Amino acid sequence: MLRPIWLDPRIHYAVNCASYGCPNLAATAFTANNMEQLLTAGAYAYINHPRGVTVKGDDLEVSSIYKWYAEDFGDNDQALIEHLKRYAKPQLKQALQSFQQNPGDIDFEYDWRLNQSE
């Protein structure tokens, strides 16, 4: 319901399931005053965590969220990489730029285990 209303791919970093492969749920309630900050923080946290994005040699491993909702992230590999670079820390951003210049395989992974404290 929210995706067609907001038309913002960062919604995936805020509203999600409780599996380990999902982005973390925010500990703060979303309000009009903090929404932009929380959406950006969620994107930054997930993209820079191995559950979201990992570069392994010539391969790029990303969450299956990016495949399932490809239309929200530009519907092609180049648009996805641009989205990831927007929120990537410098080292990951550099790896993504290298991958973009010399494309390898993009592998989509997802961990369905319950995200819970042990």
A tleap script that builds the chain and sets N, CA, C and O, in Angstrom:
source leaprc.protein.ff14SB
mol = sequence {
  NMET LEU ARG PRO ILE TRP LEU ASP PRO ARG
  ILE HIE TYR ALA VAL ASN CYS ALA SER TYR
  GLY CYS PRO ASN LEU ALA ALA THR ALA PHE
  THR ALA ASN ASN MET GLU GLN LEU LEU THR
  ALA GLY ALA TYR ALA TYR ILE ASN HIE PRO
  ARG GLY VAL THR VAL LYS GLY ASP ASP LEU
  GLU VAL SER SER ILE TYR LYS TRP TYR ALA
  GLU ASP PHE GLY ASP ASN ASP GLN ALA LEU
  ILE GLU HIE LEU LYS ARG TYR ALA LYS PRO
  GLN LEU LYS GLN ALA LEU GLN SER PHE GLN
  GLN ASN PRO GLY ASP ILE ASP PHE GLU TYR
  ASP TRP ARG LEU ASN GLN SER CGLU
}
set mol.1.N position { 0.811 -1.196 0.000 }
set mol.1.CA position { 0.000 0.000 0.000 }
set mol.1.C position { 0.857 1.264 0.000 }
set mol.1.O position { 0.512 2.237 -0.671 }
set mol.2.N position { 1.949 1.268 0.728 }
set mol.2.CA position { 2.760 2.482 0.848 }
set mol.2.C position { 3.619 2.751 -0.378 }
set mol.2.O position { 3.884 3.908 -0.702 }
set mol.3.N position { 4.054 1.710 -1.059 }
set mol.3.CA position { 4.948 1.894 -2.208 }
set mol.3.C position { 4.341 2.791 -3.276 }
set mol.3.O position { 5.013 3.720 -3.723 }
set mol.4.N position { 3.102 2.562 -3.708 }
set mol.4.CA position { 2.550 3.445 -4.752 }
set mol.4.C position { 2.220 4.851 -4.254 }
set mol.4.O position { 2.101 5.781 -5.052 }
set mol.5.N position { 2.074 5.006 -2.963 }
set mol.5.CA position { 1.774 6.336 -2.414 }
set mol.5.C position { 3.048 7.172 -2.360 }
set mol.5.O position { 3.060 8.316 -2.816 }
set mol.6.N position { 4.121 6.607 -1.805 }
set mol.6.CA position { 5.342 7.375 -1.583 }
set mol.6.C position { 6.264 7.411 -2.789 }
set mol.6.O position { 6.974 8.397 -2.992 }
set mol.7.N position { 6.267 6.351 -3.594 }
set mol.7.CA position { 7.146 6.271 -4.763 }
set mol.7.C position { 8.596 6.609 -4.394 }
set mol.7.O position { 9.271 7.371 -5.086 }
set mol.8.N position { 9.041 6.035 -3.312 }
set mol.8.CA position { 10.392 6.269 -2.805 }
set mol.8.C position { 10.984 4.917 -2.442 }
set mol.8.O position { 10.457 4.238 -1.561 }
set mol.9.N position { 12.079 4.502 -3.104 }
set mol.9.CA position { 12.626 3.172 -2.818 }
set mol.9.C position { 13.096 3.001 -1.375 }
set mol.9.O position { 13.251 1.875 -0.904 }
set mol.10.N position { 13.320 4.100 -0.676 }
set mol.10.CA position { 13.778 3.990 0.714 }
set mol.10.C position { 12.703 3.392 1.620 }
set mol.10.O position { 13.002 3.016 2.754 }
set mol.11.N position { 11.472 3.297 1.150 }
set mol.11.CA position { 10.400 2.701 1.955 }
set mol.11.C position { 10.757 1.260 2.327 }
set mol.11.O position { 10.326 0.757 3.364 }
set mol.12.N position { 11.548 0.600 1.473 }
set mol.12.CA position { 11.951 -0.785 1.739 }
set mol.12.C position { 12.872 -0.895 2.951 }
set mol.12.O position { 12.985 -1.966 3.547 }
set mol.13.N position { 13.526 0.195 3.316 }
set mol.13.CA position { 14.415 0.194 4.470 }
set mol.13.C position { 13.660 0.519 5.749 }
set mol.13.O position { 14.231 0.468 6.839 }
set mol.14.N position { 12.383 0.850 5.624 }
set mol.14.CA position { 11.586 1.253 6.788 }
set mol.14.C position { 10.482 0.253 7.118 }
set mol.14.O position { 10.257 -0.066 8.285 }
set mol.15.N position { 9.808 -0.229 6.110 }
set mol.15.CA position { 8.670 -1.137 6.317 }
set mol.15.C position { 9.056 -2.481 5.715 }
set mol.15.O position { 9.230 -2.603 4.502 }
set mol.16.N position { 9.186 -3.478 6.564 }
set mol.16.CA position { 9.640 -4.770 6.069 }
set mol.16.C position { 9.218 -5.888 7.016 }
set mol.16.O position { 8.586 -5.652 8.045 }
set mol.17.N position { 9.581 -7.097 6.645 }
set mol.17.CA position { 9.248 -8.258 7.469 }
set mol.17.C position { 10.252 -8.418 8.601 }
set mol.17.O position { 11.148 -7.587 8.753 }
set mol.18.N position { 10.122 -9.432 9.364 }
set mol.18.CA position { 11.001 -9.647 10.519 }
set mol.18.C position { 12.055 -10.717 10.260 }
set mol.18.O position { 12.590 -11.296 11.206 }
set mol.19.N position { 12.359 -10.986 9.001 }
set mol.19.CA position { 13.394 -11.979 8.731 }
set mol.19.C position { 14.776 -11.344 8.838 }
set mol.19.O position { 14.910 -10.123 8.764 }
set mol.20.N position { 15.786 -12.160 9.009 }
set mol.20.CA position { 17.145 -11.681 9.180 }
set mol.20.C position { 17.633 -10.922 7.945 }
set mol.20.O position { 18.440 -10.000 8.065 }
set mol.21.N position { 17.155 -11.298 6.775 }
set mol.21.CA position { 17.583 -10.652 5.538 }
set mol.21.C position { 17.024 -9.258 5.342 }
set mol.21.O position { 17.482 -8.534 4.457 }
set mol.22.N position { 16.060 -8.867 6.132 }
set mol.22.CA position { 15.441 -7.540 6.015 }
set mol.22.C position { 16.316 -6.460 6.630 }
set mol.22.O position { 17.189 -6.739 7.452 }
set mol.23.N position { 16.068 -5.225 6.218 }
set mol.23.CA position { 16.688 -4.109 6.935 }
set mol.23.C position { 16.176 -4.080 8.370 }
set mol.23.O position { 15.105 -4.611 8.663 }
set mol.24.N position { 16.935 -3.467 9.251 }
set mol.24.CA position { 16.498 -3.331 10.635 }
set mol.24.C position { 15.288 -2.413 10.722 }
set mol.24.O position { 15.146 -1.466 9.948 }
set mol.25.N position { 14.424 -2.713 11.676 }
set mol.25.CA position { 13.305 -1.816 11.940 }
set mol.25.C position { 13.818 -0.645 12.771 }
set mol.25.O position { 14.662 -0.819 13.650 }
set mol.26.N position { 13.309 0.533 12.487 }
set mol.26.CA position { 13.722 1.720 13.235 }
set mol.26.C position { 13.216 1.625 14.664 }
set mol.26.O position { 12.111 1.139 14.906 }
set mol.27.N position { 14.007 2.079 15.593 }
set mol.27.CA position { 13.615 2.087 17.007 }
set mol.27.C position { 12.786 3.323 17.333 }
set mol.27.O position { 12.283 3.467 18.447 }
set mol.28.N position { 12.650 4.203 16.367 }
set mol.28.CA position { 11.918 5.447 16.526 }
set mol.28.C position { 10.715 5.452 15.598 }
set mol.28.O position { 10.803 4.986 14.462 }
set mol.29.N position { 9.600 5.971 16.069 }
set mol.29.CA position { 8.406 6.079 15.225 }
set mol.29.C position { 8.641 7.138 14.146 }
set mol.29.O position { 9.264 8.170 14.394 }
set mol.30.N position { 8.134 6.862 12.958 }
set mol.30.CA position { 8.237 7.823 11.862 }
set mol.30.C position { 7.219 8.943 12.075 }
set mol.30.O position { 6.052 8.693 12.379 }
set mol.31.N position { 7.683 10.173 11.910 }
set mol.31.CA position { 6.813 11.348 11.988 }
set mol.31.C position { 7.123 12.229 10.789 }
set mol.31.O position { 8.090 11.982 10.069 }
set mol.32.N position { 6.317 13.243 10.573 }
set mol.32.CA position { 6.571 14.186 9.486 }
set mol.32.C position { 7.923 14.865 9.668 }
set mol.32.O position { 8.593 15.191 8.688 }
set mol.33.N position { 8.321 15.076 10.907 }
set mol.33.CA position { 9.574 15.784 11.179 }
set mol.33.C position { 10.826 14.937 10.989 }
set mol.33.O position { 11.888 15.476 10.675 }
set mol.34.N position { 10.723 13.620 11.175 }
set mol.34.CA position { 11.934 12.789 11.113 }
set mol.34.C position { 11.945 11.798 9.952 }
set mol.34.O position { 12.895 11.028 9.814 }
set mol.35.N position { 10.913 11.805 9.121 }
set mol.35.CA position { 10.785 10.793 8.067 }
set mol.35.C position { 11.986 10.768 7.119 }
set mol.35.O position { 12.542 9.698 6.873 }
set mol.36.N position { 12.397 11.907 6.589 }
set mol.36.CA position { 13.526 11.952 5.655 }
set mol.36.C position { 14.789 11.408 6.311 }
set mol.36.O position { 15.521 10.619 5.713 }
set mol.37.N position { 15.032 11.830 7.525 }
set mol.37.CA position { 16.225 11.394 8.249 }
set mol.37.C position { 16.212 9.882 8.474 }
set mol.37.O position { 17.225 9.215 8.262 }
set mol.38.N position { 15.074 9.339 8.901 }
set mol.38.CA position { 14.990 7.898 9.172 }
set mol.38.C position { 15.065 7.066 7.897 }
set mol.38.O position { 15.686 6.003 7.895 }
set mol.39.N position { 14.446 7.527 6.815 }
set mol.39.CA position { 14.523 6.790 5.549 }
set mol.39.C position { 15.963 6.750 5.034 }
set mol.39.O position { 16.441 5.708 4.586 }
set mol.40.N position { 16.637 7.875 5.101 }
set mol.40.CA position { 18.028 7.932 4.646 }
set mol.40.C position { 18.925 7.090 5.547 }
set mol.40.O position { 19.797 6.370 5.059 }
set mol.41.N position { 18.718 7.176 6.850 }
set mol.41.CA position { 19.519 6.372 7.789 }
set mol.41.C position { 19.300 4.885 7.544 }
set mol.41.O position { 20.250 4.104 7.606 }
set mol.42.N position { 18.061 4.483 7.268 }
set mol.42.CA position { 17.764 3.076 6.986 }
set mol.42.C position { 18.452 2.604 5.721 }
set mol.42.O position { 19.005 1.505 5.692 }
set mol.43.N position { 18.429 3.417 4.673 }
set mol.43.CA position { 19.096 3.065 3.415 }
set mol.43.C position { 20.600 2.935 3.646 }
set mol.43.O position { 21.218 1.967 3.205 }
set mol.44.N position { 21.177 3.898 4.328 }
set mol.44.CA position { 22.606 3.905 4.607 }
set mol.44.C position { 23.015 2.662 5.412 }
set mol.44.O position { 24.002 2.002 5.085 }
set mol.45.N position { 22.254 2.354 6.454 }
set mol.45.CA position { 22.582 1.211 7.315 }
set mol.45.C position { 22.496 -0.111 6.558 }
set mol.45.O position { 23.384 -0.953 6.690 }
set mol.46.N position { 21.452 -0.306 5.775 }
set mol.46.CA position { 21.252 -1.588 5.098 }
set mol.46.C position { 22.240 -1.789 3.960 }
set mol.46.O position { 22.816 -2.867 3.815 }
set mol.47.N position { 22.432 -0.766 3.162 }
set mol.47.CA position { 23.331 -0.890 2.011 }
set mol.47.C position { 24.761 -1.147 2.468 }
set mol.47.O position { 25.514 -1.833 1.777 }
set mol.48.N position { 25.142 -0.614 3.609 }
set mol.48.CA position { 26.503 -0.787 4.111 }
set mol.48.C position { 26.664 -1.992 5.038 }
set mol.48.O position { 27.702 -2.157 5.678 }
set mol.49.N position { 25.642 -2.821 5.105 }
set mol.49.CA position { 25.696 -4.056 5.891 }
set mol.49.C position { 25.726 -5.241 4.918 }
set mol.49.O position { 25.080 -5.183 3.871 }
set mol.50.N position { 26.452 -6.302 5.235 }
set mol.50.CA position { 26.518 -7.461 4.334 }
set mol.50.C position { 25.152 -8.072 3.989 }
set mol.50.O position { 25.023 -8.724 2.953 }
set mol.51.N position { 24.143 -7.877 4.826 }
set mol.51.CA position { 22.808 -8.386 4.469 }
set mol.51.C position { 22.252 -7.660 3.250 }
set mol.51.O position { 21.432 -8.211 2.515 }
set mol.52.N position { 22.697 -6.427 3.036 }
set mol.52.CA position { 22.196 -5.630 1.912 }
set mol.52.C position { 23.070 -5.747 0.684 }
set mol.52.O position { 22.582 -6.054 -0.403 }
set mol.53.N position { 24.373 -5.502 0.852 }
set mol.53.CA position { 25.294 -5.458 -0.287 }
set mol.53.C position { 26.664 -5.995 0.132 }
set mol.53.O position { 27.195 -5.623 1.178 }
set mol.54.N position { 27.225 -6.874 -0.699 }
set mol.54.CA position { 28.576 -7.385 -0.495 }
set mol.54.C position { 29.242 -7.509 -1.859 }
set mol.54.O position { 28.640 -8.014 -2.807 }
set mol.55.N position { 30.480 -7.049 -1.955 }
set mol.55.CA position { 31.271 -7.229 -3.169 }
set mol.55.C position { 32.258 -8.351 -2.893 }
set mol.55.O position { 33.035 -8.295 -1.941 }
set mol.56.N position { 32.213 -9.373 -3.745 }
set mol.56.CA position { 33.098 -10.529 -3.604 }
set mol.56.C position { 33.853 -10.715 -4.921 }
set mol.56.O position { 33.355 -11.351 -5.849 }
set mol.57.N position { 35.048 -10.157 -4.988 }
set mol.57.CA position { 35.826 -10.243 -6.222 }
set mol.57.C position { 35.106 -9.516 -7.344 }
set mol.57.O position { 34.856 -8.313 -7.259 }
set mol.58.N position { 34.771 -10.263 -8.408 }
set mol.58.CA position { 34.067 -9.676 -9.554 }
set mol.58.C position { 32.557 -9.787 -9.425 }
set mol.58.O position { 31.821 -9.379 -10.324 }
set mol.59.N position { 32.098 -10.333 -8.320 }
set mol.59.CA position { 30.658 -10.521 -8.140 }
set mol.59.C position { 30.106 -9.547 -7.114 }
set mol.59.O position { 30.769 -9.183 -6.143 }
set mol.60.N position { 28.895 -9.148 -7.358 }
set mol.60.CA position { 28.171 -8.275 -6.444 }
set mol.60.C position { 27.022 -9.090 -5.877 }
set mol.60.O position { 26.189 -9.603 -6.624 }
set mol.61.N position { 26.977 -9.210 -4.555 }
set mol.61.CA position { 25.904 -9.945 -3.889 }
set mol.61.C position { 25.013 -8.927 -3.184 }
set mol.61.O position { 25.473 -8.158 -2.339 }
set mol.62.N position { 23.737 -8.935 -3.544 }
set mol.62.CA position { 22.788 -7.990 -2.957 }
set mol.62.C position { 21.553 -8.738 -2.472 }
set mol.62.O position { 21.296 -9.875 -2.868 }
set mol.63.N position { 20.817 -8.086 -1.628 }
set mol.63.CA position { 19.582 -8.667 -1.110 }
set mol.63.C position { 18.592 -8.918 -2.247 }
set mol.63.O position { 18.543 -8.167 -3.221 }
set mol.64.N position { 17.823 -9.961 -2.108 }
set mol.64.CA position { 16.771 -10.259 -3.089 }
set mol.64.C position { 15.691 -9.187 -3.121 }
set mol.64.O position { 14.908 -9.129 -4.069 }
set mol.65.N position { 15.638 -8.342 -2.102 }
set mol.65.CA position { 14.692 -7.216 -2.104 }
set mol.65.C position { 14.874 -6.408 -3.383 }
set mol.65.O position { 13.901 -5.927 -3.964 }
set mol.66.N position { 16.129 -6.260 -3.822 }
set mol.66.CA position { 16.421 -5.472 -5.018 }
set mol.66.C position { 15.943 -6.161 -6.299 }
set mol.66.O position { 15.751 -5.505 -7.323 }
set mol.67.N position { 15.756 -7.447 -6.245 }
set mol.67.CA position { 15.205 -8.182 -7.401 }
set mol.67.C position { 13.683 -8.192 -7.335 }
set mol.67.O position { 13.012 -7.935 -8.335 }
set mol.68.N position { 13.138 -8.489 -6.156 }
set mol.68.CA position { 11.691 -8.558 -6.002 }
set mol.68.C position { 11.012 -7.233 -6.307 }
set mol.68.O position { 9.903 -7.210 -6.842 }
set mol.69.N position { 11.663 -6.143 -5.975 }
set mol.69.CA position { 11.089 -4.805 -6.168 }
set mol.69.C position { 11.942 -3.995 -7.148 }
set mol.69.O position { 12.147 -2.796 -6.956 }
set mol.70.N position { 12.433 -4.650 -8.190 }
set mol.70.CA position { 13.345 -4.017 -9.144 }
set mol.70.C position { 12.795 -2.704 -9.695 }
set mol.70.O position { 13.547 -1.751 -9.897 }
set mol.71.N position { 11.495 -2.652 -9.938 }
set mol.71.CA position { 10.916 -1.429 -10.507 }
set mol.71.C position { 11.077 -0.232 -9.570 }
set mol.71.O position { 11.092 0.910 -10.030 }
set mol.72.N position { 11.196 -0.473 -8.286 }
set mol.72.CA position { 11.382 0.616 -7.321 }
set mol.72.C position { 12.813 1.151 -7.328 }
set mol.72.O position { 13.066 2.263 -6.866 }
set mol.73.N position { 13.737 0.362 -7.849 }
set mol.73.CA position { 15.150 0.740 -7.853 }
set mol.73.C position { 15.657 1.013 -9.268 }
set mol.73.O position { 16.866 0.999 -9.499 }
set mol.74.N position { 14.761 1.261 -10.212 }
set mol.74.CA position { 15.154 1.636 -11.565 }
set mol.74.C position { 15.003 0.557 -12.603 }
set mol.74.O position { 15.141 0.825 -13.796 }
set mol.75.N position { 14.720 -0.670 -12.174 }
set mol.75.CA position { 14.418 -1.784 -13.077 }
set mol.75.C position { 15.560 -2.220 -13.993 }
set mol.75.O position { 15.318 -2.895 -14.993 }
set mol.76.N position { 16.813 -1.841 -13.667 }
set mol.76.CA position { 17.952 -2.383 -14.399 }
set mol.76.C position { 19.192 -2.321 -13.505 }
set mol.76.O position { 19.204 -1.618 -12.494 }
set mol.77.N position { 20.220 -3.055 -13.885 }
set mol.77.CA position { 21.419 -3.161 -13.042 }
set mol.77.C position { 22.094 -1.810 -12.817 }
set mol.77.O position { 22.523 -1.516 -11.702 }
set mol.78.N position { 22.194 -0.996 -13.847 }
set mol.78.CA position { 22.865 0.305 -13.715 }
set mol.78.C position { 22.131 1.216 -12.741 }
set mol.78.O position { 22.766 1.881 -11.923 }
set mol.79.N position { 20.804 1.257 -12.816 }
set mol.79.CA position { 20.019 2.090 -11.901 }
set mol.79.C position { 20.144 1.582 -10.471 }
set mol.79.O position { 20.224 2.375 -9.534 }
set mol.80.N position { 20.160 0.266 -10.300 }
set mol.80.CA position { 20.334 -0.306 -8.966 }
set mol.80.C position { 21.686 0.099 -8.380 }
set mol.80.O position { 21.768 0.512 -7.224 }
set mol.81.N position { 22.727 -0.020 -9.170 }
set mol.81.CA position { 24.056 0.338 -8.678 }
set mol.81.C position { 24.120 1.823 -8.334 }
set mol.81.O position { 24.752 2.197 -7.347 }
set mol.82.N position { 23.485 2.665 -9.120 }
set mol.82.CA position { 23.443 4.102 -8.804 }
set mol.82.C position { 22.735 4.339 -7.472 }
set mol.82.O position { 23.172 5.164 -6.670 }
set mol.83.N position { 21.648 3.617 -7.241 }
set mol.83.CA position { 20.940 3.732 -5.962 }
set mol.83.C position { 21.853 3.307 -4.812 }
set mol.83.O position { 21.931 3.993 -3.793 }
set mol.84.N position { 22.529 2.198 -4.972 }
set mol.84.CA position { 23.407 1.694 -3.916 }
set mol.84.C position { 24.549 2.669 -3.646 }
set mol.84.O position { 24.895 2.913 -2.490 }
set mol.85.N position { 25.134 3.224 -4.697 }
set mol.85.CA position { 26.248 4.168 -4.538 }
set mol.85.C position { 25.816 5.424 -3.780 }
set mol.85.O position { 26.613 6.012 -3.049 }
set mol.86.N position { 24.571 5.832 -3.949 }
set mol.86.CA position { 24.069 7.045 -3.292 }
set mol.86.C position { 24.200 6.960 -1.769 }
set mol.86.O position { 24.393 7.975 -1.100 }
set mol.87.N position { 24.095 5.739 -1.224 }
set mol.87.CA position { 24.112 5.565 0.233 }
set mol.87.C position { 25.326 4.781 0.732 }
set mol.87.O position { 25.456 4.534 1.931 }
set mol.88.N position { 26.205 4.393 -0.176 }
set mol.88.CA position { 27.363 3.568 0.192 }
set mol.88.C position { 28.465 4.398 0.844 }
set mol.88.O position { 28.704 5.549 0.478 }
set mol.89.N position { 29.128 3.782 1.819 }
set mol.89.CA position { 30.331 4.380 2.409 }
set mol.89.C position { 31.418 4.384 1.335 }
set mol.89.O position { 31.309 3.650 0.353 }
set mol.90.N position { 32.463 5.194 1.503 }
set mol.90.CA position { 33.473 5.352 0.444 }
set mol.90.C position { 34.066 4.054 -0.111 }
set mol.90.O position { 34.192 3.910 -1.327 }
set mol.91.N position { 34.427 3.117 0.750 }
set mol.91.CA position { 35.040 1.873 0.259 }
set mol.91.C position { 34.057 1.071 -0.585 }
set mol.91.O position { 34.429 0.562 -1.643 }
set mol.92.N position { 32.820 0.951 -0.141 }
set mol.92.CA position { 31.808 0.233 -0.911 }
set mol.92.C position { 31.482 0.993 -2.192 }
set mol.92.O position { 31.317 0.387 -3.251 }
set mol.93.N position { 31.390 2.296 -2.100 }
set mol.93.CA position { 31.095 3.109 -3.285 }
set mol.93.C position { 32.156 2.898 -4.360 }
set mol.93.O position { 31.835 2.777 -5.542 }
set mol.94.N position { 33.413 2.856 -3.946 }
set mol.94.CA position { 34.504 2.620 -4.892 }
set mol.94.C position { 34.381 1.242 -5.537 }
set mol.94.O position { 34.569 1.097 -6.745 }
set mol.95.N position { 34.066 0.238 -4.733 }
set mol.95.CA position { 33.889 -1.118 -5.269 }
set mol.95.C position { 32.714 -1.167 -6.243 }
set mol.95.O position { 32.781 -1.842 -7.270 }
set mol.96.N position { 31.646 -0.455 -5.920 }
set mol.96.CA position { 30.482 -0.414 -6.813 }
set mol.96.C position { 30.826 0.295 -8.126 }
set mol.96.O position { 30.374 -0.121 -9.193 }
set mol.97.N position { 31.619 1.358 -8.050 }
set mol.97.CA position { 32.040 2.050 -9.270 }
set mol.97.C position { 32.892 1.135 -10.140 }
set mol.97.O position { 32.735 1.112 -11.360 }
set mol.98.N position { 33.791 0.381 -9.515 }
set mol.98.CA position { 34.616 -0.575 -10.258 }
set mol.98.C position { 33.750 -1.641 -10.890 }
set mol.98.O position { 33.953 -2.016 -12.044 }
set mol.99.N position { 32.774 -2.133 -10.126 }
set mol.99.CA position { 31.861 -3.150 -10.652 }
set mol.99.C position { 31.068 -2.590 -11.828 }
set mol.99.O position { 30.841 -3.285 -12.818 }
set mol.100.N position { 30.652 -1.343 -11.718 }
set mol.100.CA position { 29.869 -0.699 -12.772 }
set mol.100.C position { 30.689 -0.571 -14.054 }
set mol.100.O position { 30.154 -0.722 -15.152 }
set mol.101.N position { 31.978 -0.294 -13.917 }
set mol.101.CA position { 32.844 -0.144 -15.078 }
set mol.101.C position { 33.204 -1.487 -15.695 }
set mol.101.O position { 33.384 -1.586 -16.908 }
set mol.102.N position { 33.308 -2.520 -14.867 }
set mol.102.CA position { 33.634 -3.872 -15.321 }
set mol.102.C position { 32.602 -4.834 -14.747 }
set mol.102.O position { 32.902 -5.579 -13.814 }
set mol.103.N position { 31.397 -4.824 -15.292 }
set mol.103.CA position { 30.311 -5.612 -14.688 }
set mol.103.C position { 30.634 -7.102 -14.615 }
set mol.103.O position { 31.158 -7.707 -15.551 }
set mol.104.N position { 30.301 -7.646 -13.485 }
set mol.104.CA position { 30.362 -9.090 -13.280 }
set mol.104.C position { 28.940 -9.566 -13.066 }
set mol.104.O position { 27.994 -9.024 -13.638 }
set mol.105.N position { 28.804 -10.570 -12.249 }
set mol.105.CA position { 27.476 -11.094 -11.953 }
set mol.105.C position { 26.900 -10.411 -10.725 }
set mol.105.O position { 27.618 -10.095 -9.776 }
set mol.106.N position { 25.595 -10.190 -10.757 }
set mol.106.CA position { 24.884 -9.752 -9.566 }
set mol.106.C position { 24.141 -10.961 -9.037 }
set mol.106.O position { 23.289 -11.531 -9.719 }
set mol.107.N position { 24.472 -11.345 -7.814 }
set mol.107.CA position { 23.820 -12.472 -7.160 }
set mol.107.C position { 22.838 -11.916 -6.142 }
set mol.107.O position { 23.152 -10.991 -5.393 }
set mol.108.N position { 21.652 -12.492 -6.127 }
set mol.108.CA position { 20.617 -12.071 -5.191 }
set mol.108.C position { 20.461 -13.128 -4.117 }
set mol.108.O position { 20.244 -14.303 -4.413 }
set mol.109.N position { 20.574 -12.702 -2.860 }
set mol.109.CA position { 20.516 -13.611 -1.715 }
set mol.109.C position { 19.517 -13.077 -0.695 }
set mol.109.O position { 19.243 -11.878 -0.638 }
set mol.110.N position { 18.985 -13.982 0.098 }
set mol.110.CA position { 18.066 -13.565 1.164 }
set mol.110.C position { 18.058 -14.606 2.268 }
set mol.110.O position { 18.045 -15.807 1.998 }
set mol.111.N position { 18.067 -14.155 3.488 }
set mol.111.CA position { 18.059 -15.040 4.653 }
set mol.111.C position { 16.692 -14.935 5.327 }
set mol.111.O position { 16.357 -13.904 5.910 }
set mol.112.N position { 15.911 -16.007 5.244 }
set mol.112.CA position { 14.539 -16.001 5.774 }
set mol.112.C position { 14.457 -16.343 7.262 }
set mol.112.O position { 13.361 -16.368 7.822 }
set mol.113.N position { 15.600 -16.609 7.920 }
set mol.113.CA position { 15.526 -16.908 9.349 }
set mol.113.C position { 14.922 -15.718 10.090 }
set mol.113.O position { 15.019 -14.575 9.644 }
set mol.114.N position { 14.301 -16.008 11.223 }
set mol.114.CA position { 13.705 -14.962 12.051 }
set mol.114.C position { 14.783 -14.072 12.648 }
set mol.114.O position { 15.756 -14.571 13.213 }
set mol.115.N position { 14.621 -12.782 12.530 }
set mol.115.CA position { 15.575 -11.823 13.085 }
set mol.115.C position { 15.223 -11.630 14.559 }
set mol.115.O position { 14.310 -10.877 14.898 }
set mol.116.N position { 15.946 -12.308 15.411 }
set mol.116.CA position { 15.646 -12.253 16.830 }
set mol.116.C position { 16.925 -12.243 17.654 }
set mol.116.O position { 17.984 -12.661 17.184 }
set mol.117.N position { 16.816 -11.770 18.863 }
set mol.117.CA position { 17.960 -11.781 19.774 }
set mol.117.C position { 18.196 -13.214 20.247 }
set mol.117.O position { 17.259 -13.995 20.412 }
set mol.118.N position { 19.458 -13.535 20.459 }
set mol.118.CA position { 19.775 -14.898 20.911 }
set mol.118.C position { 19.996 -14.907 22.399 }
set mol.118.O position { 20.274 -15.958 22.976 }
savepdb mol mol.pdb
quit
